Amino acid sequence: FDPACGTGGMLSVADEYLHELNPDGQLELFGQEYTDESYAICGSDMMIKGQSLENIKFDDSFTKDGFSNSKFDYMLANPPFGLEWKPEEEFIRKEYDQQGHDGRFGVGLPRINDGSFLFLQHMISKMKPEGSRIGNYTPKLTCQQYITLLEIITCWIKTFLCYFLTSRPAFKREI
C-alpha cells in the first residue's frame, strides 16, 4: 500500500522485485493518489501489470481514506516533501481532536508546512495487529522542521511501532 502513490513507481518496483525473488509470487498492490494525471498514469500501469484498478483510489488520503477498513502487510511511500496540509487542516484537526490516539493522527500533528509525518501516521494506522512493515522516505531536512518530532518518535518507540530510524548522509557531488 502506498498512500501517496503518484504515478505508481514504488508499487511497480515492489511488484518487479517480488517477481525477481519469486516468479510465481502474487502481490496485490494498493495505492491512493489525488492528482488527476498521476492517478491516470498509475492506473494505466497497474492495469498493464494485471492489477485491479479498484485497488488504486483517486482522492486525498488525509480527508478521504480510500481504504478506511483495510490493514496491510507491507506499506511504502515517498510522500511529497514540504506538502502543506493547510487545505486539509480543518478535517485533520477535527479527527485529531475527536479520536485522539485512536485516530490516524493521534500521536501528534506536525507543522502545517509539511505533511510527511501525517502520511507516516496514516500508514501506521493501517498496520495489522500481528505486524506489518513500513518503508517511508522522508528527507532529513524535512524531519528537522518538526517541533513535535521528538514526541512522535518517542511514542512510536514506546508502543513498539518503530524498530529503528536511520539517517544517511546528504548526497555530495564531486567536481
mmCIF file with all atom_site columns, C-alpha atoms in Angstrom:
data_model
loop_
_atom_site.group_PDB
_atom_site.id
_atom_site.type_symbol
_atom_site.label_atom_id
_atom_site.label_alt_id
_atom_site.label_comp_id
_atom_site.label_asym_id
_atom_site.label_entity_id
_atom_site.label_seq_id
_atom_site.pdbx_PDB_ins_code
_atom_site.Cartn_x
_atom_site.Cartn_y
_atom_site.Cartn_z
_atom_site.occupancy
_atom_site.B_iso_or_equiv
_atom_site.pdbx_formal_charge
_atom_site.auth_seq_id
_atom_site.auth_comp_id
_atom_site.auth_asym_id
_atom_site.auth_atom_id
_atom_site.pdbx_PDB_model_num
ATOM 1   C CA . PHE A 1 1   ? 0.000   0.000   0.000   1.00 0.00 ? 1   PHE A CA 1
ATOM 2   C CA . ASP A 1 2   ? 1.216   3.469   -0.907  1.00 0.00 ? 2   ASP A CA 1
ATOM 3   C CA . PRO A 1 3   ? -0.934  6.370   0.378   1.00 0.00 ? 3   PRO A CA 1
ATOM 4   C CA . ALA A 1 4   ? 0.816   8.865   -1.909  1.00 0.00 ? 4   ALA A CA 1
ATOM 5   C CA . CYS A 1 5   ? 1.383   6.623   -4.901  1.00 0.00 ? 5   CYS A CA 1
ATOM 6   C CA . GLY A 1 6   ? 1.792   9.290   -7.572  1.00 0.00 ? 6   GLY A CA 1
ATOM 7   C CA . THR A 1 7   ? 2.381   7.539   -10.880 1.00 0.00 ? 7   THR A CA 1
ATOM 8   C CA . GLY A 1 8   ? 2.817   4.196   -9.095  1.00 0.00 ? 8   GLY A CA 1
ATOM 9   C CA . GLY A 1 9   ? 6.587   3.941   -9.398  1.00 0.00 ? 9   GLY A CA 1
ATOM 10  C CA . MET A 1 10  ? 7.203   2.449   -5.958  1.00 0.00 ? 10  MET A CA 1
ATOM 11  C CA . LEU A 1 11  ? 4.339   -0.009  -6.413  1.00 0.00 ? 11  LEU A CA 1
ATOM 12  C CA . SER A 1 12  ? 5.774   -1.092  -9.767  1.00 0.00 ? 12  SER A CA 1
ATOM 13  C CA . VAL A 1 13  ? 9.259   -1.562  -8.332  1.00 0.00 ? 13  VAL A CA 1
ATOM 14  C CA . ALA A 1 14  ? 7.852   -3.612  -5.433  1.00 0.00 ? 14  ALA A CA 1
ATOM 15  C CA . ASP A 1 15  ? 5.991   -5.808  -7.924  1.00 0.00 ? 15  ASP A CA 1
ATOM 16  C CA . GLU A 1 16  ? 9.102   -6.285  -10.081 1.00 0.00 ? 16  GLU A CA 1
ATOM 17  C CA . TYR A 1 17  ? 11.255  -7.052  -7.032  1.00 0.00 ? 17  TYR A CA 1
ATOM 18  C CA . LEU A 1 18  ? 8.842   -9.720  -5.800  1.00 0.00 ? 18  LEU A CA 1
ATOM 19  C CA . HIS A 1 19  ? 8.859   -11.399 -9.195  1.00 0.00 ? 19  HIS A CA 1
ATOM 20  C CA . GLU A 1 20  ? 12.671  -11.405 -9.205  1.00 0.00 ? 20  GLU A CA 1
ATOM 21  C CA . LEU A 1 21  ? 12.630  -13.186 -5.838  1.00 0.00 ? 21  LEU A CA 1
ATOM 22  C CA . ASN A 1 22  ? 9.752   -15.492 -6.705  1.00 0.00 ? 22  ASN A CA 1
ATOM 23  C CA . PRO A 1 23  ? 8.438   -15.590 -10.284 1.00 0.00 ? 23  PRO A CA 1
ATOM 24  C CA . ASP A 1 24  ? 5.283   -17.368 -9.064  1.00 0.00 ? 24  ASP A CA 1
ATOM 25  C CA . GLY A 1 25  ? 4.639   -14.883 -6.248  1.00 0.00 ? 25  GLY A CA 1
ATOM 26  C CA . GLN A 1 26  ? 1.397   -12.931 -6.218  1.00 0.00 ? 26  GLN A CA 1
ATOM 27  C CA . LEU A 1 27  ? 1.347   -9.369  -4.946  1.00 0.00 ? 27  LEU A CA 1
ATOM 28  C CA . GLU A 1 28  ? -1.835  -7.352  -4.731  1.00 0.00 ? 28  GLU A CA 1
ATOM 29  C CA . LEU A 1 29  ? -0.987  -3.649  -5.000  1.00 0.00 ? 29  LEU A CA 1
ATOM 30  C CA . PHE A 1 30  ? -2.956  -0.817  -3.376  1.00 0.00 ? 30  PHE A CA 1
ATOM 31  C CA . GLY A 1 31  ? -2.485  2.919   -3.615  1.00 0.00 ? 31  GLY A CA 1
ATOM 32  C CA . GLN A 1 32  ? -4.138  6.292   -3.366  1.00 0.00 ? 32  GLN A CA 1
ATOM 33  C CA . GLU A 1 33  ? -3.429  9.457   -5.346  1.00 0.00 ? 33  GLU A CA 1
ATOM 34  C CA . TYR A 1 34  ? -5.163  12.816  -5.602  1.00 0.00 ? 34  TYR A CA 1
ATOM 35  C CA . THR A 1 35  ? -3.732  14.390  -8.757  1.00 0.00 ? 35  THR A CA 1
ATOM 36  C CA . ASP A 1 36  ? -5.561  13.582  -11.988 1.00 0.00 ? 36  ASP A CA 1
ATOM 37  C CA . GLU A 1 37  ? -2.601  12.982  -14.250 1.00 0.00 ? 37  GLU A CA 1
ATOM 38  C CA . SER A 1 38  ? -0.590  10.914  -11.768 1.00 0.00 ? 38  SER A CA 1
ATOM 39  C CA . TYR A 1 39  ? -3.645  8.801   -10.947 1.00 0.00 ? 39  TYR A CA 1
ATOM 40  C CA . ALA A 1 40  ? -4.262  8.131   -14.646 1.00 0.00 ? 40  ALA A CA 1
ATOM 41  C CA . ILE A 1 41  ? -0.652  7.067   -15.218 1.00 0.00 ? 41  ILE A CA 1
ATOM 42  C CA . CYS A 1 42  ? -0.654  4.849   -12.124 1.00 0.00 ? 42  CYS A CA 1
ATOM 43  C CA . GLY A 1 43  ? -3.969  3.266   -13.070 1.00 0.00 ? 43  GLY A CA 1
ATOM 44  C CA . SER A 1 44  ? -2.753  2.522   -16.587 1.00 0.00 ? 44  SER A CA 1
ATOM 45  C CA . ASP A 1 45  ? 0.444   0.965   -15.272 1.00 0.00 ? 45  ASP A CA 1
ATOM 46  C CA . MET A 1 46  ? -1.438  -1.180  -12.764 1.00 0.00 ? 46  MET A CA 1
ATOM 47  C CA . MET A 1 47  ? -3.853  -2.434  -15.438 1.00 0.00 ? 47  MET A CA 1
ATOM 48  C CA . ILE A 1 48  ? -0.919  -3.326  -17.718 1.00 0.00 ? 48  ILE A CA 1
ATOM 49  C CA . LYS A 1 49  ? 0.551   -5.325  -14.824 1.00 0.00 ? 49  LYS A CA 1
ATOM 50  C CA . GLY A 1 50  ? -2.737  -7.179  -14.347 1.00 0.00 ? 50  GLY A CA 1
ATOM 51  C CA . GLN A 1 51  ? -3.603  -5.397  -11.102 1.00 0.00 ? 51  GLN A CA 1
ATOM 52  C CA . SER A 1 52  ? -7.122  -4.270  -10.242 1.00 0.00 ? 52  SER A CA 1
ATOM 53  C CA . LEU A 1 53  ? -7.854  -0.598  -10.857 1.00 0.00 ? 53  LEU A CA 1
ATOM 54  C CA . GLU A 1 54  ? -10.230 -0.847  -7.873  1.00 0.00 ? 54  GLU A CA 1
ATOM 55  C CA . ASN A 1 55  ? -7.123  -1.031  -5.678  1.00 0.00 ? 55  ASN A CA 1
ATOM 56  C CA . ILE A 1 56  ? -5.951  2.418   -6.786  1.00 0.00 ? 56  ILE A CA 1
ATOM 57  C CA . LYS A 1 57  ? -8.153  5.104   -5.252  1.00 0.00 ? 57  LYS A CA 1
ATOM 58  C CA . PHE A 1 58  ? -8.461  8.657   -6.522  1.00 0.00 ? 58  PHE A CA 1
ATOM 59  C CA . ASP A 1 59  ? -8.761  11.066  -3.600  1.00 0.00 ? 59  ASP A CA 1
ATOM 60  C CA . ASP A 1 60  ? -6.897  12.845  -0.815  1.00 0.00 ? 60  ASP A CA 1
ATOM 61  C CA . SER A 1 61  ? -5.524  10.284  1.679   1.00 0.00 ? 61  SER A CA 1
ATOM 62  C CA . PHE A 1 62  ? -5.919  12.770  4.539   1.00 0.00 ? 62  PHE A CA 1
ATOM 63  C CA . THR A 1 63  ? -9.584  13.687  4.034   1.00 0.00 ? 63  THR A CA 1
ATOM 64  C CA . LYS A 1 64  ? -10.994 10.592  2.311   1.00 0.00 ? 64  LYS A CA 1
ATOM 65  C CA . ASP A 1 65  ? -9.261  7.406   3.295   1.00 0.00 ? 65  ASP A CA 1
ATOM 66  C CA . GLY A 1 66  ? -9.939  5.121   0.349   1.00 0.00 ? 66  GLY A CA 1
ATOM 67  C CA . PHE A 1 67  ? -9.027  2.088   2.455   1.00 0.00 ? 67  PHE A CA 1
ATOM 68  C CA . SER A 1 68  ? -10.584 3.043   5.792   1.00 0.00 ? 68  SER A CA 1
ATOM 69  C CA . ASN A 1 69  ? -11.268 -0.553  6.836   1.00 0.00 ? 69  ASN A CA 1
ATOM 70  C CA . SER A 1 70  ? -8.095  -2.070  5.408   1.00 0.00 ? 70  SER A CA 1
ATOM 71  C CA . LYS A 1 71  ? -4.892  -3.271  7.038   1.00 0.00 ? 71  LYS A CA 1
ATOM 72  C CA . PHE A 1 72  ? -1.795  -4.132  5.034   1.00 0.00 ? 72  PHE A CA 1
ATOM 73  C CA . ASP A 1 73  ? 1.251   -6.375  5.407   1.00 0.00 ? 73  ASP A CA 1
ATOM 74  C CA . TYR A 1 74  ? 3.637   -4.025  3.629   1.00 0.00 ? 74  TYR A CA 1
ATOM 75  C CA . MET A 1 75  ? 3.475   -0.294  3.038   1.00 0.00 ? 75  MET A CA 1
ATOM 76  C CA . LEU A 1 76  ? 5.883   2.047   1.373   1.00 0.00 ? 76  LEU A CA 1
ATOM 77  C CA . ALA A 1 77  ? 5.790   5.711   0.475   1.00 0.00 ? 77  ALA A CA 1
ATOM 78  C CA . ASN A 1 78  ? 7.830   8.582   -0.780  1.00 0.00 ? 78  ASN A CA 1
ATOM 79  C CA . PRO A 1 79  ? 5.343   11.300  0.172   1.00 0.00 ? 79  PRO A CA 1
ATOM 80  C CA . PRO A 1 80  ? 5.583   14.782  -1.320  1.00 0.00 ? 80  PRO A CA 1
ATOM 81  C CA . PHE A 1 81  ? 8.191   16.797  0.545   1.00 0.00 ? 81  PHE A CA 1
ATOM 82  C CA . GLY A 1 82  ? 7.082   20.049  2.087   1.00 0.00 ? 82  GLY A CA 1
ATOM 83  C CA . LEU A 1 83  ? 3.415   19.324  1.413   1.00 0.00 ? 83  LEU A CA 1
ATOM 84  C CA . GLU A 1 84  ? 1.374   21.979  3.162   1.00 0.00 ? 84  GLU A CA 1
ATOM 85  C CA . TRP A 1 85  ? -1.712  20.447  4.713   1.00 0.00 ? 85  TRP A CA 1
ATOM 86  C CA . LYS A 1 86  ? -3.483  23.772  5.218   1.00 0.00 ? 86  LYS A CA 1
ATOM 87  C CA . PRO A 1 87  ? -6.303  22.815  2.790   1.00 0.00 ? 87  PRO A CA 1
ATOM 88  C CA . GLU A 1 88  ? -6.989  19.699  4.908   1.00 0.00 ? 88  GLU A CA 1
ATOM 89  C CA . GLU A 1 89  ? -6.300  21.327  8.286   1.00 0.00 ? 89  GLU A CA 1
ATOM 90  C CA . GLU A 1 90  ? -9.896  21.591  9.493   1.00 0.00 ? 90  GLU A CA 1
ATOM 91  C CA . PHE A 1 91  ? -10.615 17.929  8.703   1.00 0.00 ? 91  PHE A CA 1
ATOM 92  C CA . ILE A 1 92  ? -7.351  16.653  10.211  1.00 0.00 ? 92  ILE A CA 1
ATOM 93  C CA . ARG A 1 93  ? -7.636  18.725  13.399  1.00 0.00 ? 93  ARG A CA 1
ATOM 94  C CA . LYS A 1 94  ? -11.248 17.588  13.850  1.00 0.00 ? 94  LYS A CA 1
ATOM 95  C CA . GLU A 1 95  ? -10.237 13.926  13.504  1.00 0.00 ? 95  GLU A CA 1
ATOM 96  C CA . TYR A 1 96  ? -7.295  14.542  15.851  1.00 0.00 ? 96  TYR A CA 1
ATOM 97  C CA . ASP A 1 97  ? -9.499  16.248  18.487  1.00 0.00 ? 97  ASP A CA 1
ATOM 98  C CA . GLN A 1 98  ? -12.324 13.699  18.274  1.00 0.00 ? 98  GLN A CA 1
ATOM 99  C CA . GLN A 1 99  ? -10.363 10.454  18.025  1.00 0.00 ? 99  GLN A CA 1
ATOM 100 C CA . GLY A 1 100 ? -7.118  11.227  19.832  1.00 0.00 ? 100 GLY A CA 1
ATOM 101 C CA . HIS A 1 101 ? -4.742  8.251   19.950  1.00 0.00 ? 101 HIS A CA 1
ATOM 102 C CA . ASP A 1 102 ? -7.426  6.030   18.424  1.00 0.00 ? 102 ASP A CA 1
ATOM 103 C CA . GLY A 1 103 ? -7.379  8.101   15.236  1.00 0.00 ? 103 GLY A CA 1
ATOM 104 C CA . ARG A 1 104 ? -4.879  8.173   12.409  1.00 0.00 ? 104 ARG A CA 1
ATOM 105 C CA . PHE A 1 105 ? -3.095  11.284  13.673  1.00 0.00 ? 105 PHE A CA 1
ATOM 106 C CA . GLY A 1 106 ? -3.295  10.713  17.429  1.00 0.00 ? 106 GLY A CA 1
ATOM 107 C CA . VAL A 1 107 ? 0.443   10.814  18.048  1.00 0.00 ? 107 VAL A CA 1
ATOM 108 C CA . GLY A 1 108 ? 0.622   14.490  17.160  1.00 0.00 ? 108 GLY A CA 1
ATOM 109 C CA . LEU A 1 109 ? 0.336   16.982  14.360  1.00 0.00 ? 109 LEU A CA 1
ATOM 110 C CA . PRO A 1 110 ? 3.430   18.275  12.581  1.00 0.00 ? 110 PRO A CA 1
ATOM 111 C CA . ARG A 1 111 ? 3.893   21.818  11.343  1.00 0.00 ? 111 ARG A CA 1
ATOM 112 C CA . ILE A 1 112 ? 1.374   22.925  8.757   1.00 0.00 ? 112 ILE A CA 1
ATOM 113 C CA . ASN A 1 113 ? 4.031   23.335  6.060   1.00 0.00 ? 113 ASN A CA 1
ATOM 114 C CA . ASP A 1 114 ? 4.988   19.672  5.842   1.00 0.00 ? 114 ASP A CA 1
ATOM 115 C CA . GLY A 1 115 ? 2.618   16.722  5.967   1.00 0.00 ? 115 GLY A CA 1
ATOM 116 C CA . SER A 1 116 ? 5.200   13.932  5.584   1.00 0.00 ? 116 SER A CA 1
ATOM 117 C CA . PHE A 1 117 ? 4.602   12.650  9.111   1.00 0.00 ? 117 PHE A CA 1
ATOM 118 C CA . LEU A 1 118 ? 0.855   12.670  8.518   1.00 0.00 ? 118 LEU A CA 1
ATOM 119 C CA . PHE A 1 119 ? 1.425   10.146  5.728   1.00 0.00 ? 119 PHE A CA 1
ATOM 120 C CA . LEU A 1 120 ? 3.546   8.020   8.069   1.00 0.00 ? 120 LEU A CA 1
ATOM 121 C CA . GLN A 1 121 ? 0.910   8.127   10.813  1.00 0.00 ? 121 GLN A CA 1
ATOM 122 C CA . HIS A 1 122 ? -1.733  7.246   8.223   1.00 0.00 ? 122 HIS A CA 1
ATOM 123 C CA . MET A 1 123 ? 0.306   4.146   7.305   1.00 0.00 ? 123 MET A CA 1
ATOM 124 C CA . ILE A 1 124 ? 0.815   3.196   10.952  1.00 0.00 ? 124 ILE A CA 1
ATOM 125 C CA . SER A 1 125 ? -2.970  3.206   11.369  1.00 0.00 ? 125 SER A CA 1
ATOM 126 C CA . LYS A 1 126 ? -3.112  0.550   8.638   1.00 0.00 ? 126 LYS A CA 1
ATOM 127 C CA . MET A 1 127 ? -0.745  -1.882  10.369  1.00 0.00 ? 127 MET A CA 1
ATOM 128 C CA . LYS A 1 128 ? -2.086  -5.347  11.098  1.00 0.00 ? 128 LYS A CA 1
ATOM 129 C CA . PRO A 1 129 ? -2.245  -6.252  14.810  1.00 0.00 ? 129 PRO A CA 1
ATOM 130 C CA . GLU A 1 130 ? 0.116   -9.185  14.221  1.00 0.00 ? 130 GLU A CA 1
ATOM 131 C CA . GLY A 1 131 ? 2.605   -6.928  12.466  1.00 0.00 ? 131 GLY A CA 1
ATOM 132 C CA . SER A 1 132 ? 3.292   -5.036  9.272   1.00 0.00 ? 132 SER A CA 1
ATOM 133 C CA . ARG A 1 133 ? 6.311   -3.437  7.658   1.00 0.00 ? 133 ARG A CA 1
ATOM 134 C CA . ILE A 1 134 ? 6.582   0.196   6.587   1.00 0.00 ? 134 ILE A CA 1
ATOM 135 C CA . GLY A 1 135 ? 9.199   1.857   4.437   1.00 0.00 ? 135 GLY A CA 1
ATOM 136 C CA . ASN A 1 136 ? 8.839   5.630   4.325   1.00 0.00 ? 136 ASN A CA 1
ATOM 137 C CA . TYR A 1 137 ? 11.346  8.026   2.833   1.00 0.00 ? 137 TYR A CA 1
ATOM 138 C CA . THR A 1 138 ? 11.448  11.486  4.371   1.00 0.00 ? 138 THR A CA 1
ATOM 139 C CA . PRO A 1 139 ? 14.484  13.686  3.838   1.00 0.00 ? 139 PRO A CA 1
ATOM 140 C CA . LYS A 1 140 ? 16.427  14.786  6.895   1.00 0.00 ? 140 LYS A CA 1
ATOM 141 C CA . LEU A 1 141 ? 15.792  18.405  6.009   1.00 0.00 ? 141 LEU A CA 1
ATOM 142 C CA . THR A 1 142 ? 12.073  17.864  6.473   1.00 0.00 ? 142 THR A CA 1
ATOM 143 C CA . CYS A 1 143 ? 12.479  15.968  9.736   1.00 0.00 ? 143 CYS A CA 1
ATOM 144 C CA . GLN A 1 144 ? 14.403  18.823  11.325  1.00 0.00 ? 144 GLN A CA 1
ATOM 145 C CA . GLN A 1 145 ? 11.423  21.138  10.882  1.00 0.00 ? 145 GLN A CA 1
ATOM 146 C CA . TYR A 1 146 ? 9.176   19.359  13.369  1.00 0.00 ? 146 TYR A CA 1
ATOM 147 C CA . ILE A 1 147 ? 8.576   20.738  16.826  1.00 0.00 ? 147 ILE A CA 1
ATOM 148 C CA . THR A 1 148 ? 6.704   17.559  17.745  1.00 0.00 ? 148 THR A CA 1
ATOM 149 C CA . LEU A 1 149 ? 9.131   15.166  16.067  1.00 0.00 ? 149 LEU A CA 1
ATOM 150 C CA . LEU A 1 150 ? 10.667  14.003  19.346  1.00 0.00 ? 150 LEU A CA 1
ATOM 151 C CA . GLU A 1 151 ? 7.238   13.323  20.867  1.00 0.00 ? 151 GLU A CA 1
ATOM 152 C CA . ILE A 1 152 ? 6.107   11.455  17.761  1.00 0.00 ? 152 ILE A CA 1
ATOM 153 C CA . ILE A 1 153 ? 9.197   9.230   17.638  1.00 0.00 ? 153 ILE A CA 1
ATOM 154 C CA . THR A 1 154 ? 9.115   8.652   21.409  1.00 0.00 ? 154 THR A CA 1
ATOM 155 C CA . CYS A 1 155 ? 5.508   7.473   21.179  1.00 0.00 ? 155 CYS A CA 1
ATOM 156 C CA . TRP A 1 156 ? 6.304   5.125   18.296  1.00 0.00 ? 156 TRP A CA 1
ATOM 157 C CA . ILE A 1 157 ? 9.243   3.596   20.172  1.00 0.00 ? 157 ILE A CA 1
ATOM 158 C CA . LYS A 1 158 ? 7.251   3.212   23.407  1.00 0.00 ? 158 LYS A CA 1
ATOM 159 C CA . THR A 1 159 ? 4.455   1.439   21.558  1.00 0.00 ? 159 THR A CA 1
ATOM 160 C CA . PHE A 1 160 ? 6.923   -0.749  19.631  1.00 0.00 ? 160 PHE A CA 1
ATOM 161 C CA . LEU A 1 161 ? 5.885   0.703   16.287  1.00 0.00 ? 161 LEU A CA 1
ATOM 162 C CA . CYS A 1 162 ? 9.387   1.838   15.459  1.00 0.00 ? 162 CYS A CA 1
ATOM 163 C CA . TYR A 1 163 ? 12.297  -0.595  15.492  1.00 0.00 ? 163 TYR A CA 1
ATOM 164 C CA . PHE A 1 164 ? 14.904  1.722   14.054  1.00 0.00 ? 164 PHE A CA 1
ATOM 165 C CA . LEU A 1 165 ? 15.433  5.056   12.389  1.00 0.00 ? 165 LEU A CA 1
ATOM 166 C CA . THR A 1 166 ? 18.330  5.740   10.125  1.00 0.00 ? 166 THR A CA 1
ATOM 167 C CA . SER A 1 167 ? 19.836  8.770   8.553   1.00 0.00 ? 167 SER A CA 1
ATOM 168 C CA . ARG A 1 168 ? 22.002  8.671   5.509   1.00 0.00 ? 168 ARG A CA 1
ATOM 169 C CA . PRO A 1 169 ? 24.448  11.410  4.612   1.00 0.00 ? 169 PRO A CA 1
ATOM 170 C CA . ALA A 1 170 ? 23.384  14.034  2.135   1.00 0.00 ? 170 ALA A CA 1
ATOM 171 C CA . PHE A 1 171 ? 24.346  13.398  -1.467  1.00 0.00 ? 171 PHE A CA 1
ATOM 172 C CA . LYS A 1 172 ? 27.692  15.029  -2.205  1.00 0.00 ? 172 LYS A CA 1
ATOM 173 C CA . ARG A 1 173 ? 28.675  15.817  -5.717  1.00 0.00 ? 173 ARG A CA 1
ATOM 174 C CA . GLU A 1 174 ? 32.337  15.774  -6.581  1.00 0.00 ? 174 GLU A CA 1
ATOM 175 C CA . ILE A 1 175 ? 33.592  18.126  -9.258  1.00 0.00 ? 175 ILE A CA 1
#
